[in-house]
Amino acid sequence: SPYHYHLFQNFWCPSIHVQAVDSFQKNFQAKENDVIVASFPKSGTMWLKALTFAILNHQRFSSLENHPLLTANPHELVPFLEYIFGGDIHDQIHLQTNKPEPRVFGTHTPFPSLPKSLKESNCKIIYICRNPFDNFVSAWNYFNKIKPLSLPALPLDEAFEMYCDGIIDYGPWWSHMLGYWKESIAKPNKVLFLKYDDLKKDTNFHVKRIAEFFGCPFTQEEESNGTIESIVKLCSFEKMKDLEVNKSGKVGREGIEKKNFFRKAETGDWINYFSPPMIRKLSKIVEEKLDGSGLSFNNCS
Ligand code: A3P
């Protein structure tokens, strides 16, 4: 929820996830061929889970009939480690051992807090974040949709002040981004750093790049026979949001209604929410926090 956090290992951990993150950190045993989809919340997590799943399994499920993405939500196919380790021990064992390899998991945990075995193994981490303007707007809309009815709505200005202070699930957002950013520079074969807006602008290009990063590049034939295009289409916002499996039902321990994972999926929607002072304030924070890191967002302000 947007209201209850613990400052845990220098990040704002939703109180209900503290135990799970702690347990994940202590107990997760990475396998060399694991794939981890890491993200800052509300940055295209579900989309990247879908693309990752589709890319890794494109030979197993080459025909579109019976494709698991048509009958399951990406959060079900690629579960969050925070959910797995928050569940009972049998769920933990089941979800970790009964998965076909390569296992694919999701996480929002900041890089420094990942388990040692995950950092040290050869497993791959693919990370996505989003320009802070659209990230904030997406998060604010989402929180107000999923909050318990008993809690009052979070006003935009209050949420904005919190966001500027870095107080949001798994925030501060700048530390989260920079943690993965630095690792992607130090170890480009281990961490692939993606931005939502880039992925949206040229999805085909990035799908190819992701497959290469995973060590399973598309063949010449696949490149010319429409395989990439069909993956992109299968995972597109328009396609996914209209699937029956994503229109009703809930996922995860918190029982979040799947329809809440889809909103507008547009770059630049923030313009409809930001006043000039808000634009100035967030621009300044982005500039200050990312200064000298080499990380920048060119789709905002
Ligand atoms: P908006 O709120 O701007 O619409 P996350 O998956 O990390 O929770 O991110 C949520 C954002 O991703 C939402 O952005 C949502 O609409 C968008 N999204 C969901 N499915 C998508 C898809 N298949 N392609 C692109 N964006 C998608």
Tab-separated table of C-alpha atoms and ligand atoms in Angstrom:
chain	number	residue	atom	x	y	z
A	1	SER	CA	0.000	0.000	0.000
A	2	PRO	CA	1.192	3.569	-0.462
A	3	TYR	CA	0.938	4.184	3.260
A	4	HIS	CA	3.048	1.696	5.183
A	5	TYR	CA	6.762	1.326	4.685
A	6	HIS	CA	9.771	0.167	6.633
A	7	LEU	CA	13.088	1.783	5.879
A	8	PHE	CA	14.838	-1.545	5.288
A	9	GLN	CA	18.447	-1.693	4.079
A	10	ASN	CA	18.189	1.872	2.822
A	11	PHE	CA	15.027	1.468	0.806
A	12	TRP	CA	11.318	1.954	1.446
A	13	CYS	CA	10.099	-1.581	1.698
A	14	PRO	CA	6.320	-2.035	1.835
A	15	SER	CA	5.819	-3.273	5.390
A	16	ILE	CA	3.977	-6.365	4.212
A	17	HIS	CA	7.032	-7.417	2.142
A	18	VAL	CA	9.830	-6.904	4.666
A	19	GLN	CA	9.838	-10.493	5.883
A	20	ALA	CA	9.647	-11.845	2.371
A	21	VAL	CA	12.542	-9.714	1.122
A	22	ASP	CA	14.595	-10.748	4.119
A	23	SER	CA	13.816	-14.416	3.531
A	24	PHE	CA	14.445	-14.136	-0.217
A	25	GLN	CA	17.806	-12.552	0.512
A	26	LYS	CA	18.814	-15.242	2.968
A	27	ASN	CA	17.388	-18.351	1.356
A	28	PHE	CA	17.193	-18.033	-2.421
A	29	GLN	CA	19.558	-20.349	-4.257
A	30	ALA	CA	20.175	-19.072	-7.747
A	31	LYS	CA	20.853	-21.467	-10.603
A	32	GLU	CA	23.351	-20.516	-13.267
A	33	ASN	CA	20.671	-20.342	-15.945
A	34	ASP	CA	18.049	-18.405	-13.968
A	35	VAL	CA	16.616	-15.266	-15.504
A	36	ILE	CA	15.508	-12.440	-13.230
A	37	VAL	CA	13.150	-9.722	-14.432
A	38	ALA	CA	13.915	-6.821	-12.104
A	39	SER	CA	12.087	-3.523	-12.140
A	40	PHE	CA	11.080	-0.432	-10.326
A	41	PRO	CA	7.315	-0.754	-9.698
A	42	LYS	CA	5.063	0.740	-12.391
A	43	SER	CA	7.731	0.745	-15.060
A	44	GLY	CA	6.507	-1.973	-17.416
A	45	THR	CA	7.239	-4.979	-15.220
A	46	MET	CA	4.394	-7.083	-16.530
A	47	TRP	CA	5.234	-6.255	-20.133
A	48	LEU	CA	8.876	-7.243	-19.669
A	49	LYS	CA	7.826	-10.450	-17.914
A	50	ALA	CA	5.657	-11.310	-20.915
A	51	LEU	CA	8.397	-10.506	-23.438
A	52	THR	CA	10.998	-12.438	-21.456
A	53	PHE	CA	8.756	-15.462	-21.144
A	54	ALA	CA	7.874	-15.349	-24.840
A	55	ILE	CA	11.489	-14.922	-25.964
A	56	LEU	CA	12.852	-17.734	-23.795
A	57	ASN	CA	10.105	-20.133	-24.818
A	58	HIS	CA	9.590	-19.184	-28.430
A	59	GLN	CA	10.677	-22.562	-29.725
A	60	ARG	CA	8.591	-24.542	-27.270
A	61	PHE	CA	5.486	-22.515	-28.033
A	62	SER	CA	6.065	-21.497	-31.595
A	63	SER	CA	2.436	-21.718	-32.623
A	64	LEU	CA	0.137	-19.170	-31.099
A	65	GLU	CA	-2.540	-21.690	-30.244
A	66	ASN	CA	-2.055	-22.854	-26.688
A	67	HIS	CA	0.519	-20.203	-25.914
A	68	PRO	CA	0.661	-19.864	-22.112
A	69	LEU	CA	0.493	-16.073	-22.417
A	70	LEU	CA	-3.008	-16.436	-23.829
A	71	THR	CA	-4.256	-18.289	-20.785
A	72	ALA	CA	-2.177	-16.959	-17.899
A	73	ASN	CA	-1.167	-13.526	-16.674
A	74	PRO	CA	2.586	-12.763	-16.913
A	75	HIS	CA	2.690	-12.346	-13.125
A	76	GLU	CA	1.535	-15.973	-12.850
A	77	LEU	CA	4.041	-17.270	-15.378
A	78	VAL	CA	6.872	-15.200	-13.906
A	79	PRO	CA	6.157	-14.913	-10.187
A	80	PHE	CA	7.696	-12.279	-7.954
A	81	LEU	CA	10.338	-13.646	-5.586
A	82	GLU	CA	8.854	-11.348	-2.943
A	83	TYR	CA	5.580	-13.269	-3.273
A	84	ILE	CA	7.222	-16.666	-3.325
A	85	PHE	CA	9.189	-15.969	-0.163
A	86	GLY	CA	6.186	-14.395	1.476
A	87	GLY	CA	4.169	-17.564	0.958
A	88	ASP	CA	4.293	-20.736	2.990
A	89	ILE	CA	7.303	-23.009	2.771
A	90	HIS	CA	5.562	-25.531	0.496
A	91	ASP	CA	4.740	-22.832	-2.010
A	92	GLN	CA	8.346	-21.712	-1.874
A	93	ILE	CA	9.678	-25.159	-2.600
A	94	HIS	CA	7.089	-25.852	-5.253
A	95	LEU	CA	7.639	-22.599	-7.083
A	96	GLN	CA	11.396	-22.891	-7.034
A	97	THR	CA	11.872	-26.541	-7.835
A	98	ASN	CA	8.972	-27.407	-10.116
A	99	LYS	CA	9.762	-24.767	-12.675
A	100	PRO	CA	11.034	-25.746	-16.096
A	101	GLU	CA	14.470	-24.308	-16.795
A	102	PRO	CA	15.477	-21.647	-17.340
A	103	ARG	CA	13.504	-20.485	-14.337
A	104	VAL	CA	12.210	-16.938	-14.695
A	105	PHE	CA	11.391	-14.834	-11.652
A	106	GLY	CA	10.427	-11.231	-11.034
A	107	THR	CA	11.709	-8.908	-8.334
A	108	HIS	CA	11.426	-5.296	-7.193
A	109	THR	CA	14.235	-5.655	-4.649
A	110	PRO	CA	17.035	-3.090	-5.126
A	111	PHE	CA	20.302	-4.465	-6.481
A	112	PRO	CA	22.352	-4.151	-3.254
A	113	SER	CA	19.733	-6.192	-1.384
A	114	LEU	CA	19.622	-9.126	-3.828
A	115	PRO	CA	20.788	-12.494	-2.469
A	116	LYS	CA	24.490	-13.183	-2.729
A	117	SER	CA	23.956	-16.327	-4.786
A	118	LEU	CA	22.026	-14.334	-7.352
A	119	LYS	CA	24.674	-11.621	-7.609
A	120	GLU	CA	27.504	-14.116	-7.846
A	121	SER	CA	26.041	-16.730	-10.171
A	122	ASN	CA	25.992	-16.381	-13.934
A	123	CYS	CA	22.261	-15.883	-14.017
A	124	LYS	CA	20.947	-12.996	-16.091
A	125	ILE	CA	19.188	-9.928	-14.766
A	126	ILE	CA	17.049	-7.837	-17.062
A	127	TYR	CA	15.964	-4.531	-15.545
A	128	ILE	CA	13.351	-1.991	-16.560
A	129	CYS	CA	12.598	1.490	-15.295
A	130	ARG	CA	10.704	4.426	-16.679
A	131	ASN	CA	11.033	8.191	-16.852
A	132	PRO	CA	10.080	9.443	-13.396
A	133	PHE	CA	7.284	11.696	-14.729
A	134	ASP	CA	5.257	8.867	-16.248
A	135	ASN	CA	6.352	6.495	-13.484
A	136	PHE	CA	4.834	8.791	-10.878
A	137	VAL	CA	1.569	9.208	-12.783
A	138	SER	CA	1.273	5.476	-13.339
A	139	ALA	CA	1.977	4.743	-9.661
A	140	TRP	CA	-0.459	7.364	-8.360
A	141	ASN	CA	-3.302	6.064	-10.526
A	142	TYR	CA	-2.505	2.485	-9.596
A	143	PHE	CA	-2.291	3.039	-5.853
A	144	ASN	CA	-5.617	4.769	-5.783
A	145	LYS	CA	-7.173	1.893	-7.712
A	146	ILE	CA	-5.825	-0.899	-5.525
A	147	LYS	CA	-5.954	0.746	-2.101
A	148	PRO	CA	-8.398	-0.750	0.388
A	149	LEU	CA	-11.731	1.042	0.333
A	150	SER	CA	-11.233	1.826	4.001
A	151	LEU	CA	-8.290	4.105	3.188
A	152	PRO	CA	-8.862	7.620	1.837
A	153	ALA	CA	-7.674	8.429	-1.686
A	154	LEU	CA	-4.113	9.737	-1.858
A	155	PRO	CA	-4.279	13.283	-3.267
A	156	LEU	CA	-1.999	14.012	-6.219
A	157	ASP	CA	-0.037	16.748	-4.448
A	158	GLU	CA	0.624	14.609	-1.390
A	159	ALA	CA	1.718	11.671	-3.523
A	160	PHE	CA	3.963	14.003	-5.512
A	161	GLU	CA	5.739	15.304	-2.403
A	162	MET	CA	6.333	11.722	-1.283
A	163	TYR	CA	7.638	10.753	-4.717
A	164	CYS	CA	10.019	13.717	-4.701
A	165	ASP	CA	11.319	12.518	-1.333
A	166	GLY	CA	11.775	9.043	-2.775
A	167	ILE	CA	9.012	7.592	-0.604
A	168	ILE	CA	7.261	4.993	-2.712
A	169	ASP	CA	7.356	1.177	-2.879
A	170	TYR	CA	11.020	0.115	-3.181
A	171	GLY	CA	12.115	3.769	-3.438
A	172	PRO	CA	13.928	6.033	-3.608
A	173	TRP	CA	13.470	5.488	-7.312
A	174	TRP	CA	16.801	7.141	-8.135
A	175	SER	CA	18.766	4.743	-5.891
A	176	HIS	CA	16.877	1.790	-7.359
A	177	MET	CA	17.678	2.826	-10.921
A	178	LEU	CA	21.285	3.717	-10.162
A	179	GLY	CA	21.939	0.436	-8.367
A	180	TYR	CA	21.038	-1.591	-11.452
A	181	TRP	CA	22.514	1.012	-13.816
A	182	LYS	CA	25.951	0.801	-12.222
A	183	GLU	CA	25.903	-2.977	-12.273
A	184	SER	CA	24.856	-3.002	-15.941
A	185	ILE	CA	27.931	-0.918	-16.728
A	186	ALA	CA	30.259	-3.001	-14.591
A	187	LYS	CA	28.836	-6.315	-15.839
A	188	PRO	CA	27.053	-5.842	-19.169
A	189	ASN	CA	26.738	-9.594	-19.693
A	190	LYS	CA	24.937	-9.984	-16.396
A	191	VAL	CA	22.600	-6.996	-16.238
A	192	LEU	CA	20.688	-5.556	-19.188
A	193	PHE	CA	19.261	-2.125	-18.360
A	194	LEU	CA	16.141	-1.057	-20.240
A	195	LYS	CA	13.928	2.011	-20.225
A	196	TYR	CA	10.193	1.680	-20.873
A	197	ASP	CA	10.138	4.475	-23.445
A	198	ASP	CA	12.985	2.940	-25.475
A	199	LEU	CA	11.287	-0.436	-25.401
A	200	LYS	CA	8.073	1.143	-26.602
A	201	LYS	CA	9.741	3.135	-29.358
A	202	ASP	CA	11.375	0.135	-31.018
A	203	THR	CA	10.129	-3.076	-29.473
A	204	ASN	CA	11.374	-5.316	-32.303
A	205	PHE	CA	14.928	-4.059	-31.905
A	206	HIS	CA	14.864	-4.641	-28.164
A	207	VAL	CA	13.354	-8.096	-28.462
A	208	LYS	CA	16.327	-9.058	-30.639
A	209	ARG	CA	18.711	-7.455	-28.193
A	210	ILE	CA	17.140	-9.242	-25.217
A	211	ALA	CA	17.354	-12.613	-26.976
A	212	GLU	CA	21.044	-12.002	-27.673
A	213	PHE	CA	21.599	-11.005	-24.055
A	214	PHE	CA	19.988	-14.272	-22.915
A	215	GLY	CA	22.327	-16.150	-25.228
A	216	CYS	CA	19.509	-17.387	-27.468
A	217	PRO	CA	19.609	-15.073	-30.503
A	218	PHE	CA	17.018	-15.514	-33.224
A	219	THR	CA	18.166	-17.410	-36.298
A	220	GLN	CA	18.275	-15.784	-39.732
A	221	GLU	CA	15.156	-17.708	-40.562
A	222	GLU	CA	13.318	-16.533	-37.470
A	223	GLU	CA	14.335	-12.983	-38.207
A	224	SER	CA	12.741	-13.188	-41.619
A	225	ASN	CA	9.713	-15.357	-40.893
A	226	GLY	CA	7.950	-12.969	-38.520
A	227	THR	CA	8.859	-14.668	-35.240
A	228	ILE	CA	9.947	-11.403	-33.625
A	229	GLU	CA	6.869	-9.534	-34.808
A	230	SER	CA	4.585	-12.225	-33.457
A	231	ILE	CA	6.246	-12.070	-30.030
A	232	VAL	CA	5.883	-8.292	-29.981
A	233	LYS	CA	2.238	-8.561	-30.957
A	234	LEU	CA	1.463	-11.266	-28.429
A	235	CYS	CA	2.888	-9.085	-25.640
A	236	SER	CA	1.432	-5.799	-26.819
A	237	PHE	CA	-0.732	-3.714	-24.533
A	238	GLU	CA	-3.699	-3.939	-26.907
A	239	LYS	CA	-3.501	-7.713	-27.166
A	240	MET	CA	-2.865	-8.429	-23.506
A	241	LYS	CA	-5.446	-6.124	-22.062
A	242	ASP	CA	-8.226	-7.712	-24.115
A	243	LEU	CA	-7.447	-11.288	-23.131
A	244	GLU	CA	-10.114	-12.826	-20.971
A	245	VAL	CA	-7.471	-14.033	-18.515
A	246	ASN	CA	-6.311	-10.461	-17.895
A	247	LYS	CA	-9.736	-8.885	-17.671
A	248	SER	CA	-10.957	-10.703	-14.595
A	249	GLY	CA	-9.498	-12.453	-11.606
A	250	LYS	CA	-6.727	-11.592	-9.205
A	251	VAL	CA	-3.055	-12.384	-8.722
A	252	GLY	CA	-0.501	-12.436	-5.942
A	253	ARG	CA	-0.781	-12.552	-2.210
A	254	GLU	CA	-2.494	-9.196	-2.071
A	255	GLY	CA	-5.094	-10.372	-4.564
A	256	ILE	CA	-4.676	-7.505	-7.000
A	257	GLU	CA	-7.264	-7.440	-9.741
A	258	LYS	CA	-5.504	-8.135	-13.013
A	259	LYS	CA	-7.337	-5.415	-14.868
A	260	ASN	CA	-5.498	-2.844	-12.718
A	261	PHE	CA	-2.210	-3.685	-14.413
A	262	PHE	CA	-3.436	-2.023	-17.583
A	263	ARG	CA	-4.079	1.679	-17.886
A	264	LYS	CA	-2.851	3.777	-20.849
A	265	ALA	CA	0.659	2.572	-21.647
A	266	GLU	CA	1.622	5.870	-23.210
A	267	THR	CA	4.805	7.879	-23.037
A	268	GLY	CA	4.152	11.464	-21.994
A	269	ASP	CA	0.769	11.081	-20.290
A	270	TRP	CA	2.323	12.984	-17.367
A	271	ILE	CA	1.629	16.242	-19.190
A	272	ASN	CA	-2.025	15.831	-18.199
A	273	TYR	CA	-1.152	15.786	-14.499
A	274	PHE	CA	1.806	18.107	-13.938
A	275	SER	CA	1.588	21.829	-13.147
A	276	PRO	CA	4.574	24.020	-14.144
A	277	PRO	CA	5.952	24.047	-10.565
A	278	MET	CA	5.717	20.255	-10.427
A	279	ILE	CA	7.599	20.014	-13.722
A	280	ARG	CA	10.330	22.300	-12.419
A	281	LYS	CA	10.634	20.451	-9.139
A	282	LEU	CA	10.851	16.936	-10.556
A	283	SER	CA	13.153	18.001	-13.403
A	284	LYS	CA	15.561	19.416	-10.865
A	285	ILE	CA	15.505	16.260	-8.754
A	286	VAL	CA	16.082	14.039	-11.786
A	287	GLU	CA	18.989	16.210	-12.839
A	288	GLU	CA	20.561	16.287	-9.390
A	289	LYS	CA	20.128	12.639	-8.558
A	290	LEU	CA	21.289	11.247	-11.885
A	291	ASP	CA	24.039	13.801	-12.391
A	292	GLY	CA	27.294	12.266	-13.554
A	293	SER	CA	25.881	8.740	-13.688
A	294	GLY	CA	25.413	8.598	-17.444
A	295	LEU	CA	21.771	7.642	-16.924
A	296	SER	CA	19.236	10.043	-18.372
A	297	PHE	CA	15.675	10.166	-19.649
A	298	ASN	CA	14.996	12.118	-22.771
A	299	ASN	CA	11.258	11.744	-22.927
A	300	CYS	CA	10.464	14.011	-20.048
A	301	SER	CA	10.312	17.756	-19.546
B	1	A3P	P1	0.408	3.331	-17.396
B	1	A3P	O1	-0.077	3.468	-16.000
B	1	A3P	O2	1.212	4.517	-17.824
B	1	A3P	O3	-0.653	2.993	-18.369
B	1	A3P	P2	4.039	-2.413	-14.163
B	1	A3P	O4	3.799	-3.610	-15.016
B	1	A3P	O5	5.462	-2.255	-13.731
B	1	A3P	O6	3.086	-2.351	-13.037
B	1	A3P	O7	3.806	-1.125	-15.091
B	1	A3P	C1	2.506	-0.661	-15.359
B	1	A3P	C2	2.514	0.182	-16.627
B	1	A3P	O8	2.771	-0.654	-17.755
B	1	A3P	C3	1.161	0.821	-16.860
B	1	A3P	O9	1.442	2.100	-17.439
B	1	A3P	C4	0.524	-0.148	-17.837
B	1	A3P	O10	-0.538	0.391	-18.573
B	1	A3P	C5	1.696	-0.496	-18.709
B	1	A3P	N1	1.545	-1.756	-19.456
B	1	A3P	C6	0.868	-2.865	-19.087
B	1	A3P	N2	0.946	-3.807	-20.035
B	1	A3P	C7	1.693	-3.302	-21.026
B	1	A3P	C8	2.116	-3.797	-22.303
B	1	A3P	N3	1.789	-5.031	-22.705
B	1	A3P	N4	2.865	-2.995	-23.068
B	1	A3P	C9	3.213	-1.755	-22.666
B	1	A3P	N5	2.834	-1.227	-21.485
B	1	A3P	C10	2.083	-1.993	-20.668
